[in-house]
Amino acid sequence: MKRVASHALGCKVNQYESEAIAELFAEKGYEIVNIDEAADIYIINTCTVTNFGDKKSRQLIRKVKRQNPDSVVAAIGCYAQTAPEEIKKIDGVNLIIGTKGRRDIVELVESYVPEMGVVCTVGEIAREREFEHLSINKLADRTRAYLKIQDGCSQFCSYCIIPYARGPIRSRDPKDIVQEVHTLAKNGFKEIILTGIHVASYGKDLKDTTLLDVIRQVQDTEGIERIRFSSMEPGLITEDFTRELSQMDKVCGHFHLSLQSGCDRTLKRMNRKYDTAGYMQAVELLRKYFPDVALTTDIIAGFPGETDEDFEESLRFAERVGFSKIHAFPYSPKRGTPAAVMQGQLPNAVKNERTARLIKLSDRMGNEFIEGFIGRTMPVLFEQEIDKNVYEGYTHNYIRVIAKSESDMKNVIAPVEIIKAENDMAEGRITEL
């Protein structure tokens, strides 16, 4: 039996795709192994969101070839799509596939012989209009399942390479989505996370379905208890949309609402499609319909041209929103994007200092958020045992909770009294089983 390692760098979409590819090989009788093990075939799902992502992809390709010089190494994904000629120069790569045509990967690998040299199947992604069907039926040791419903992005933010790597928006057939949801439910998963490159765009390329339609169908699936979203855009959060969501009892009170900057001048240079007033309107709607809502976000520190005043404005806005967590990143120039050649590139020291201040604010607001629930009893979906008789799980609004139990709590939803908040998590007491 041949051994295959399918590994993703970068985002949750990449991780979903790599697991789906592993299933394609498993269905043909291959043994699936870890990326650090000796394998006959290595599938590297590359990331190109930053230049560092490119570097990590190159390093991993070289590493796996050293593990088995006779292996077939396939580079797929975003970096492969945007820089196939660059990847061809890496010692050890055999196949370059990009972000489409991955359903044929087993056949491509099986037909490959060393005499073929480096085989590249990368095509023009900007013309792609069909959602590539990749699905997952089995997920080992998980209680939450990611479900990819959309691919591509047409936003063209000035710092982002992804529209060039993934192409225009393509929505997955709703019947296909429902079928996978039912399969996941039968396999015991209680929580579904709807993910994609730009989830808010779902349905815009379809005639008769919307994101709300898909959420309703997941809501109606027996066995699924929770629905989350990988990310949302402020423009999607209208009164009607939010009201309808709040009437679905499986939709969790946690939204990752993309921000990137709390300064309108910076948002304009980023080519984001909203301003802080519109963002705050979305925040107020979510708090109106989801009273215990947790709001998380991403913020880039030190974008080109960001002055001290701009950053202070962004920091104040983030504090005014009251996020439960900020994922803060120093701006990293990405070749091929407009922002990489903008005037006003800032020193790393400035970007790192601003990032540290955002993280400090995030830690404080996160603890304050959790402290607000001390004394409350909330349902927790336990995911894993982290110590003997100590289990870890999450509330519907994404508070990480640890609690003791002599019973096996994995994949069990139980009421837990929140008794303590510390270090970005809560300690709880299970009140009944």
Tab-separated table of C-alpha atoms in Angstrom:
chain	number	residue	atom	x	y	z
A	1	MET	CA	0.000	0.000	0.000
A	2	LYS	CA	1.449	3.371	-1.016
A	3	ARG	CA	1.642	6.136	1.581
A	4	VAL	CA	0.373	9.693	0.991
A	5	ALA	CA	0.785	12.851	3.072
A	6	SER	CA	-1.606	15.704	2.239
A	7	HIS	CA	-0.706	18.877	4.127
A	8	ALA	CA	-2.079	22.438	4.129
A	9	LEU	CA	-0.292	25.680	4.835
A	10	GLY	CA	-2.362	28.752	5.628
A	11	CYS	CA	-6.112	29.157	5.940
A	12	LYS	CA	-9.018	26.906	6.900
A	13	VAL	CA	-10.069	26.619	3.259
A	14	ASN	CA	-6.675	25.115	2.431
A	15	GLN	CA	-7.039	22.723	5.362
A	16	TYR	CA	-10.465	21.633	4.164
A	17	GLU	CA	-9.171	21.039	0.645
A	18	SER	CA	-6.180	19.039	1.868
A	19	GLU	CA	-8.408	16.748	3.921
A	20	ALA	CA	-10.701	16.288	0.917
A	21	ILE	CA	-7.684	15.388	-1.231
A	22	ALA	CA	-6.520	12.890	1.394
A	23	GLU	CA	-9.954	11.252	1.125
A	24	LEU	CA	-9.586	10.978	-2.668
A	25	PHE	CA	-6.387	8.989	-2.139
A	26	ALA	CA	-7.866	6.920	0.706
A	27	GLU	CA	-10.766	5.908	-1.539
A	28	LYS	CA	-8.207	4.471	-3.975
A	29	GLY	CA	-6.567	2.386	-1.254
A	30	TYR	CA	-3.677	4.647	-0.250
A	31	GLU	CA	-2.511	4.887	3.365
A	32	ILE	CA	-2.709	8.461	4.709
A	33	VAL	CA	0.255	9.516	6.862
A	34	ASN	CA	1.540	12.651	8.573
A	35	ILE	CA	3.671	15.163	6.666
A	36	ASP	CA	6.684	14.368	8.888
A	37	GLU	CA	6.605	10.682	7.981
A	38	ALA	CA	8.169	8.871	5.060
A	39	ALA	CA	5.677	8.786	2.185
A	40	ASP	CA	5.581	7.846	-1.474
A	41	ILE	CA	3.546	10.945	-2.339
A	42	TYR	CA	3.490	14.395	-0.740
A	43	ILE	CA	0.716	16.886	-1.562
A	44	ILE	CA	1.683	20.389	-0.369
A	45	ASN	CA	-1.242	22.828	-0.405
A	46	THR	CA	0.708	26.076	-0.586
A	47	CYS	CA	-0.103	29.510	0.843
A	48	THR	CA	0.772	32.858	-0.727
A	49	VAL	CA	-1.091	35.369	1.440
A	50	THR	CA	2.323	36.771	2.491
A	51	ASN	CA	5.866	36.458	1.155
A	52	PHE	CA	6.578	34.453	4.322
A	53	GLY	CA	3.865	32.012	3.247
A	54	ASP	CA	5.726	31.564	-0.054
A	55	LYS	CA	8.945	30.883	1.855
A	56	LYS	CA	7.329	28.292	4.145
A	57	SER	CA	5.878	26.546	1.094
A	58	ARG	CA	9.300	26.338	-0.569
A	59	GLN	CA	10.914	25.075	2.630
A	60	LEU	CA	8.320	22.338	3.080
A	61	ILE	CA	8.682	21.127	-0.512
A	62	ARG	CA	12.446	20.736	-0.015
A	63	LYS	CA	11.978	19.101	3.389
A	64	VAL	CA	9.623	16.351	2.223
A	65	LYS	CA	11.833	15.544	-0.770
A	66	ARG	CA	14.726	15.009	1.637
A	67	GLN	CA	12.543	12.627	3.644
A	68	ASN	CA	12.114	10.448	0.557
A	69	PRO	CA	14.115	11.448	-2.540
A	70	ASP	CA	12.110	8.934	-4.594
A	71	SER	CA	8.740	10.430	-3.663
A	72	VAL	CA	6.390	12.313	-5.962
A	73	VAL	CA	5.914	15.850	-4.628
A	74	ALA	CA	2.921	17.881	-5.816
A	75	ALA	CA	2.661	21.605	-5.085
A	76	ILE	CA	-0.945	22.780	-5.271
A	77	GLY	CA	-2.883	25.800	-4.064
A	78	CYS	CA	-2.430	29.564	-4.073
A	79	TYR	CA	1.358	29.936	-4.347
A	80	ALA	CA	1.416	27.284	-7.053
A	81	GLN	CA	-1.307	29.184	-8.913
A	82	THR	CA	0.351	32.605	-8.786
A	83	ALA	CA	4.023	31.630	-9.202
A	84	PRO	CA	4.342	28.313	-11.062
A	85	GLU	CA	7.615	29.354	-12.732
A	86	GLU	CA	9.099	30.138	-9.326
A	87	ILE	CA	8.037	26.765	-7.966
A	88	LYS	CA	9.515	24.953	-10.989
A	89	LYS	CA	12.948	26.070	-9.777
A	90	ILE	CA	12.560	24.294	-6.417
A	91	ASP	CA	14.587	21.109	-6.221
A	92	GLY	CA	12.257	18.185	-5.633
A	93	VAL	CA	8.946	19.358	-7.026
A	94	ASN	CA	7.335	17.032	-9.596
A	95	LEU	CA	3.783	18.341	-10.113
A	96	ILE	CA	2.389	21.887	-9.986
A	97	ILE	CA	-1.410	22.059	-10.005
A	98	GLY	CA	-2.676	25.418	-8.679
A	99	THR	CA	-6.234	26.082	-7.432
A	100	LYS	CA	-8.243	24.148	-9.979
A	101	GLY	CA	-8.076	20.636	-11.392
A	102	ARG	CA	-7.381	19.148	-7.976
A	103	ARG	CA	-10.089	16.508	-8.282
A	104	ASP	CA	-7.856	14.822	-10.859
A	105	ILE	CA	-4.854	14.737	-8.538
A	106	VAL	CA	-4.877	10.962	-7.949
A	107	GLU	CA	-4.813	10.271	-11.688
A	108	LEU	CA	-2.104	12.904	-12.244
A	109	VAL	CA	0.096	11.369	-9.545
A	110	GLU	CA	-0.480	7.809	-10.720
A	111	SER	CA	0.414	8.675	-14.321
A	112	TYR	CA	3.569	10.550	-13.342
A	113	VAL	CA	7.012	9.097	-14.130
A	114	PRO	CA	10.348	10.824	-13.422
A	115	GLU	CA	11.160	11.091	-17.120
A	116	MET	CA	8.350	13.643	-17.420
A	117	GLY	CA	10.339	16.203	-15.397
A	118	VAL	CA	8.239	18.914	-13.765
A	119	VAL	CA	4.615	18.716	-14.900
A	120	CYS	CA	2.594	21.946	-14.570
A	121	THR	CA	-1.179	22.014	-15.108
A	122	VAL	CA	-1.756	25.570	-13.832
A	123	GLY	CA	-4.318	27.388	-15.963
A	124	GLU	CA	-5.969	30.825	-16.104
A	125	ILE	CA	-7.971	31.144	-12.872
A	126	ALA	CA	-9.468	34.567	-13.710
A	127	ARG	CA	-11.753	32.898	-16.263
A	128	GLU	CA	-12.926	30.147	-13.923
A	129	ARG	CA	-16.681	30.145	-13.255
A	130	GLU	CA	-17.352	26.660	-11.829
A	131	PHE	CA	-17.025	25.654	-8.181
A	132	GLU	CA	-14.657	22.683	-7.983
A	133	HIS	CA	-16.329	19.859	-6.091
A	134	LEU	CA	-14.189	18.668	-3.190
A	135	SER	CA	-15.976	17.166	-0.202
A	136	ILE	CA	-15.199	15.508	3.119
A	137	ASN	CA	-17.036	12.504	4.502
A	138	LYS	CA	-14.760	11.637	7.397
A	139	LEU	CA	-12.955	13.854	9.873
A	140	ALA	CA	-10.958	12.109	12.569
A	141	ASP	CA	-10.868	13.295	16.188
A	142	ARG	CA	-12.970	16.405	15.652
A	143	THR	CA	-16.235	17.732	17.015
A	144	ARG	CA	-16.397	20.697	14.634
A	145	ALA	CA	-16.477	20.276	10.870
A	146	TYR	CA	-15.499	22.941	8.362
A	147	LEU	CA	-17.676	22.987	5.271
A	148	LYS	CA	-16.450	24.886	2.217
A	149	ILE	CA	-19.371	26.539	0.441
A	150	GLN	CA	-17.635	29.140	-1.719
A	151	ASP	CA	-14.398	29.908	-3.525
A	152	GLY	CA	-12.827	33.007	-5.067
A	153	CYS	CA	-12.971	36.698	-4.264
A	154	SER	CA	-13.760	39.776	-6.347
A	155	GLN	CA	-13.009	42.453	-3.729
A	156	PHE	CA	-9.399	43.272	-4.749
A	157	CYS	CA	-8.252	44.837	-1.484
A	158	SER	CA	-5.000	46.638	-2.188
A	159	TYR	CA	-2.892	44.421	0.113
A	160	CYS	CA	-4.317	41.046	-0.942
A	161	ILE	CA	-3.131	38.569	-3.596
A	162	ILE	CA	-6.007	36.096	-3.096
A	163	PRO	CA	-8.278	37.284	-5.976
A	164	TYR	CA	-5.360	36.530	-8.302
A	165	ALA	CA	-4.766	33.135	-6.677
A	166	ARG	CA	-8.375	32.005	-6.357
A	167	GLY	CA	-10.171	33.781	-9.164
A	168	PRO	CA	-13.696	35.241	-9.129
A	169	ILE	CA	-16.441	34.146	-6.737
A	170	ARG	CA	-17.943	30.687	-7.296
A	171	SER	CA	-20.690	29.286	-5.087
A	172	ARG	CA	-21.162	25.627	-4.295
A	173	ASP	CA	-24.392	23.924	-5.381
A	174	PRO	CA	-26.760	24.054	-2.368
A	175	LYS	CA	-27.826	20.430	-2.942
A	176	ASP	CA	-24.183	19.400	-2.693
A	177	ILE	CA	-23.815	21.401	0.535
A	178	VAL	CA	-26.862	19.766	2.106
A	179	GLN	CA	-25.650	16.309	1.147
A	180	GLU	CA	-22.318	16.876	2.890
A	181	VAL	CA	-24.030	18.338	5.964
A	182	HIS	CA	-26.164	15.198	6.284
A	183	THR	CA	-23.066	13.006	5.939
A	184	LEU	CA	-21.252	14.967	8.646
A	185	ALA	CA	-24.279	14.758	10.932
A	186	LYS	CA	-24.432	10.976	10.452
A	187	ASN	CA	-20.762	10.818	11.407
A	188	GLY	CA	-21.559	12.485	14.717
A	189	PHE	CA	-20.540	16.085	14.160
A	190	LYS	CA	-22.604	18.571	16.133
A	191	GLU	CA	-21.070	21.812	14.872
A	192	ILE	CA	-20.645	23.049	11.294
A	193	ILE	CA	-18.485	26.030	10.311
A	194	LEU	CA	-19.404	27.455	6.905
A	195	THR	CA	-16.198	28.597	5.270
A	196	GLY	CA	-14.902	29.964	1.999
A	197	ILE	CA	-12.573	32.580	0.593
A	198	HIS	CA	-15.317	35.243	0.825
A	199	VAL	CA	-18.388	33.658	2.440
A	200	ALA	CA	-20.380	36.891	2.216
A	201	SER	CA	-20.360	36.526	-1.586
A	202	TYR	CA	-22.115	33.161	-1.519
A	203	GLY	CA	-24.991	33.024	-4.009
A	204	LYS	CA	-24.121	36.176	-5.925
A	205	ASP	CA	-23.242	34.059	-8.945
A	206	LEU	CA	-26.353	31.883	-8.581
A	207	LYS	CA	-29.859	32.759	-9.719
A	208	ASP	CA	-32.074	31.305	-7.059
A	209	THR	CA	-30.238	30.834	-3.765
A	210	THR	CA	-28.630	32.977	-1.064
A	211	LEU	CA	-26.423	32.471	1.965
A	212	LEU	CA	-29.532	32.612	4.171
A	213	ASP	CA	-31.072	29.757	2.157
A	214	VAL	CA	-28.024	27.583	2.845
A	215	ILE	CA	-28.015	28.446	6.548
A	216	ARG	CA	-31.708	27.523	6.805
A	217	GLN	CA	-31.012	24.119	5.266
A	218	VAL	CA	-28.177	23.444	7.709
A	219	GLN	CA	-30.470	24.616	10.523
A	220	ASP	CA	-33.024	21.991	9.474
A	221	THR	CA	-30.491	19.126	9.513
A	222	GLU	CA	-31.118	16.697	12.353
A	223	GLY	CA	-28.030	16.103	14.472
A	224	ILE	CA	-26.402	19.463	13.782
A	225	GLU	CA	-26.621	21.589	16.931
A	226	ARG	CA	-24.450	24.586	16.073
A	227	ILE	CA	-23.698	26.715	13.006
A	228	ARG	CA	-20.758	29.112	12.782
A	229	PHE	CA	-19.141	31.153	10.009
A	230	SER	CA	-15.433	31.516	9.335
A	231	SER	CA	-15.733	35.239	8.570
A	232	MET	CA	-18.323	37.864	7.722
A	233	GLU	CA	-18.212	41.210	5.957
A	234	PRO	CA	-19.932	44.244	7.549
A	235	GLY	CA	-21.966	44.894	4.390
A	236	LEU	CA	-23.714	41.538	4.792
A	237	ILE	CA	-25.054	42.449	8.238
A	238	THR	CA	-28.355	44.137	7.396
A	239	GLU	CA	-31.410	44.370	9.651
A	240	ASP	CA	-33.315	41.686	7.705
A	241	PHE	CA	-30.336	39.319	7.495
A	242	THR	CA	-29.491	39.615	11.193
A	243	ARG	CA	-33.114	39.267	12.297
A	244	GLU	CA	-33.516	36.086	10.277
A	245	LEU	CA	-30.275	34.655	11.639
A	246	SER	CA	-31.364	35.326	15.206
A	247	GLN	CA	-34.529	33.282	14.640
A	248	MET	CA	-32.427	30.180	13.884
A	249	ASP	CA	-31.558	28.662	17.247
A	250	LYS	CA	-28.509	26.767	15.946
A	251	VAL	CA	-26.682	29.905	14.765
A	252	CYS	CA	-24.006	30.692	17.341
A	253	GLY	CA	-23.607	34.109	18.917
A	254	HIS	CA	-20.081	34.565	17.596
A	255	PHE	CA	-19.157	36.501	14.475
A	256	HIS	CA	-15.711	37.109	13.033
A	257	LEU	CA	-16.357	40.495	11.479
A	258	SER	CA	-13.520	41.594	9.233
A	259	LEU	CA	-12.173	45.092	10.081
A	260	GLN	CA	-8.455	45.447	9.089
A	261	SER	CA	-8.359	49.073	10.306
A	262	GLY	CA	-10.462	51.348	12.468
A	263	CYS	CA	-9.372	54.432	10.524
A	264	ASP	CA	-11.360	55.522	7.468
A	265	ARG	CA	-8.308	56.983	5.727
A	266	THR	CA	-6.512	53.639	6.006
A	267	LEU	CA	-9.595	51.674	4.950
A	268	LYS	CA	-9.788	53.747	1.787
A	269	ARG	CA	-6.134	53.037	0.932
A	270	MET	CA	-6.813	49.354	1.613
A	271	ASN	CA	-9.721	49.496	-0.890
A	272	ARG	CA	-12.069	48.038	1.697
A	273	LYS	CA	-15.755	48.383	0.794
A	274	TYR	CA	-16.998	49.971	4.051
A	275	ASP	CA	-16.130	52.703	6.528
A	276	THR	CA	-16.128	52.734	10.329
A	277	ALA	CA	-19.669	54.129	10.497
A	278	GLY	CA	-20.990	51.221	8.436
A	279	TYR	CA	-18.948	48.784	10.483
A	280	MET	CA	-20.346	50.120	13.753
A	281	GLN	CA	-23.863	49.853	12.349
A	282	ALA	CA	-23.216	46.139	11.740
A	283	VAL	CA	-21.884	45.775	15.288
A	284	GLU	CA	-25.002	47.407	16.745
A	285	LEU	CA	-27.289	45.127	14.717
A	286	LEU	CA	-25.466	42.011	15.899
A	287	ARG	CA	-25.669	43.167	19.528
A	288	LYS	CA	-29.355	43.979	19.091
A	289	TYR	CA	-30.287	40.488	17.877
A	290	PHE	CA	-27.583	38.450	19.672
A	291	PRO	CA	-27.328	39.979	23.189
A	292	ASP	CA	-24.412	37.736	24.298
A	293	VAL	CA	-22.581	38.025	20.975
A	294	ALA	CA	-18.808	37.692	20.773
A	295	LEU	CA	-17.166	39.767	18.056
A	296	THR	CA	-13.695	38.874	16.820
A	297	THR	CA	-11.736	40.496	14.017
A	298	ASP	CA	-8.454	40.960	12.142
A	299	ILE	CA	-6.492	44.217	12.206
A	300	ILE	CA	-3.392	45.036	10.167
A	301	ALA	CA	-0.877	47.284	11.956
A	302	GLY	CA	1.415	49.604	10.044
A	303	PHE	CA	-0.264	49.639	6.640
A	304	PRO	CA	1.610	51.902	4.186
A	305	GLY	CA	0.962	55.541	4.999
A	306	GLU	CA	-0.587	54.799	8.426
A	307	THR	CA	0.424	57.739	10.623
A	308	ASP	CA	0.596	57.710	14.409
A	309	GLU	CA	-2.732	59.552	14.402
A	310	ASP	CA	-4.275	56.972	12.061
A	311	PHE	CA	-3.151	54.114	14.296
A	312	GLU	CA	-4.425	55.788	17.466
A	313	GLU	CA	-7.774	56.283	15.733
A	314	SER	CA	-7.834	52.607	14.765
A	315	LEU	CA	-6.976	51.568	18.331
A	316	ARG	CA	-9.729	53.759	19.799
A	317	PHE	CA	-12.276	52.380	17.357
A	318	ALA	CA	-11.358	48.781	18.256
A	319	GLU	CA	-11.813	49.601	21.944
A	320	ARG	CA	-15.159	51.249	21.229
A	321	VAL	CA	-16.377	48.098	19.449
A	322	GLY	CA	-15.276	45.945	22.385
A	323	PHE	CA	-13.996	42.860	20.582
A	324	SER	CA	-13.581	39.610	22.472
A	325	LYS	CA	-10.438	38.957	20.417
A	326	ILE	CA	-8.331	40.793	17.849
A	327	HIS	CA	-6.057	38.850	15.515
A	328	ALA	CA	-3.388	41.518	15.025
A	329	PHE	CA	-0.777	41.345	12.265
A	330	PRO	CA	2.044	43.673	11.206
A	331	TYR	CA	1.589	44.673	7.571
A	332	SER	CA	3.632	42.432	5.283
A	333	PRO	CA	4.170	43.602	1.672
A	334	LYS	CA	3.014	41.024	-0.829
A	335	ARG	CA	4.555	41.066	-4.286
A	336	GLY	CA	2.006	41.711	-7.000
A	337	THR	CA	-0.345	43.831	-4.891
A	338	PRO	CA	-0.821	47.624	-5.151
A	339	ALA	CA	-0.002	48.132	-1.457
A	340	ALA	CA	3.468	46.633	-1.867
A	341	VAL	CA	4.555	49.593	-4.006
A	342	MET	CA	2.672	52.326	-2.138
A	343	GLN	CA	4.508	55.294	-0.684
A	344	GLY	CA	4.940	55.385	3.080
A	345	GLN	CA	6.189	51.845	3.842
A	346	LEU	CA	6.866	51.728	7.585
A	347	PRO	CA	9.842	50.235	9.483
A	348	ASN	CA	9.337	46.805	11.031
A	349	ALA	CA	9.962	48.251	14.496
A	350	VAL	CA	6.966	50.588	14.128
A	351	LYS	CA	4.728	47.820	12.772
A	352	ASN	CA	5.727	45.433	15.557
A	353	GLU	CA	5.185	48.033	18.288
A	354	ARG	CA	1.690	48.788	16.983
A	355	THR	CA	0.900	45.077	16.725
A	356	ALA	CA	1.970	44.579	20.349
A	357	ARG	CA	-0.377	47.367	21.469
A	358	LEU	CA	-3.272	45.768	19.590
A	359	ILE	CA	-2.541	42.395	21.213
A	360	LYS	CA	-2.415	44.011	24.653
A	361	LEU	CA	-5.812	45.633	24.016
A	362	SER	CA	-7.179	42.329	22.747
A	363	ASP	CA	-6.054	40.485	25.887
A	364	ARG	CA	-7.709	43.046	28.148
A	365	MET	CA	-10.987	43.142	26.231
A	366	GLY	CA	-11.037	39.344	25.974
A	367	ASN	CA	-10.792	38.892	29.729
A	368	GLU	CA	-13.392	41.600	30.333
A	369	PHE	CA	-15.747	39.810	27.946
A	370	ILE	CA	-15.373	36.462	29.737
A	371	GLU	CA	-15.708	38.085	33.181
A	372	GLY	CA	-19.131	39.337	32.116
A	373	PHE	CA	-20.371	35.740	32.127
A	374	ILE	CA	-19.116	34.687	35.553
A	375	GLY	CA	-22.065	33.190	37.451
A	376	ARG	CA	-23.929	32.391	34.217
A	377	THR	CA	-24.700	28.809	33.183
A	378	MET	CA	-24.092	28.221	29.486
A	379	PRO	CA	-24.106	25.168	27.188
A	380	VAL	CA	-20.590	24.037	26.283
A	381	LEU	CA	-19.663	21.657	23.479
A	382	PHE	CA	-16.663	19.760	24.841
A	383	GLU	CA	-14.013	18.873	22.274
A	384	GLN	CA	-11.132	17.135	24.006
A	385	GLU	CA	-9.649	15.895	27.257
A	386	ILE	CA	-6.629	18.097	28.011
A	387	ASP	CA	-5.683	16.430	31.288
A	388	LYS	CA	-7.016	13.533	33.329
A	389	ASN	CA	-10.762	14.219	33.809
A	390	VAL	CA	-10.295	17.808	32.567
A	391	TYR	CA	-12.160	18.701	29.372
A	392	GLU	CA	-12.017	21.700	27.077
A	393	GLY	CA	-14.864	23.078	24.986
A	394	TYR	CA	-16.608	26.209	23.771
A	395	THR	CA	-19.783	28.096	24.563
A	396	HIS	CA	-22.001	29.199	21.671
A	397	ASN	CA	-20.277	32.607	21.810
A	398	TYR	CA	-16.848	31.027	21.611
A	399	ILE	CA	-15.636	31.291	25.189
A	400	ARG	CA	-13.047	28.567	25.755
A	401	VAL	CA	-14.032	26.659	28.880
A	402	ILE	CA	-12.305	23.970	30.908
A	403	ALA	CA	-14.233	21.818	33.381
A	404	LYS	CA	-13.693	18.610	35.339
A	405	SER	CA	-15.731	15.466	34.802
A	406	GLU	CA	-15.275	11.779	35.522
A	407	SER	CA	-17.516	11.036	32.546
A	408	ASP	CA	-16.240	11.133	28.965
A	409	MET	CA	-17.357	14.581	27.771
A	410	LYS	CA	-15.896	14.550	24.265
A	411	ASN	CA	-18.504	15.723	21.726
A	412	VAL	CA	-21.046	16.262	24.521
A	413	ILE	CA	-22.999	19.491	25.044
A	414	ALA	CA	-23.560	20.147	28.759
A	415	PRO	CA	-24.604	23.138	30.909
A	416	VAL	CA	-21.623	24.723	32.629
A	417	GLU	CA	-21.536	27.445	35.272
A	418	ILE	CA	-18.753	29.932	34.524
A	419	ILE	CA	-16.852	30.450	37.772
A	420	LYS	CA	-13.545	32.059	36.802
A	421	ALA	CA	-11.877	33.967	33.926
A	422	GLU	CA	-8.153	33.843	33.345
A	423	ASN	CA	-5.701	33.936	30.413
A	424	ASP	CA	-8.246	34.135	27.596
A	425	MET	CA	-10.320	31.240	28.934
A	426	ALA	CA	-12.905	30.351	31.563
A	427	GLU	CA	-13.051	27.749	34.297
A	428	GLY	CA	-16.457	26.161	34.715
A	429	ARG	CA	-18.480	23.661	36.705
A	430	ILE	CA	-20.690	21.158	34.888
A	431	THR	CA	-24.103	21.461	36.520
A	432	GLU	CA	-25.745	18.334	35.108
A	433	LEU	CA	-25.244	15.509	32.617
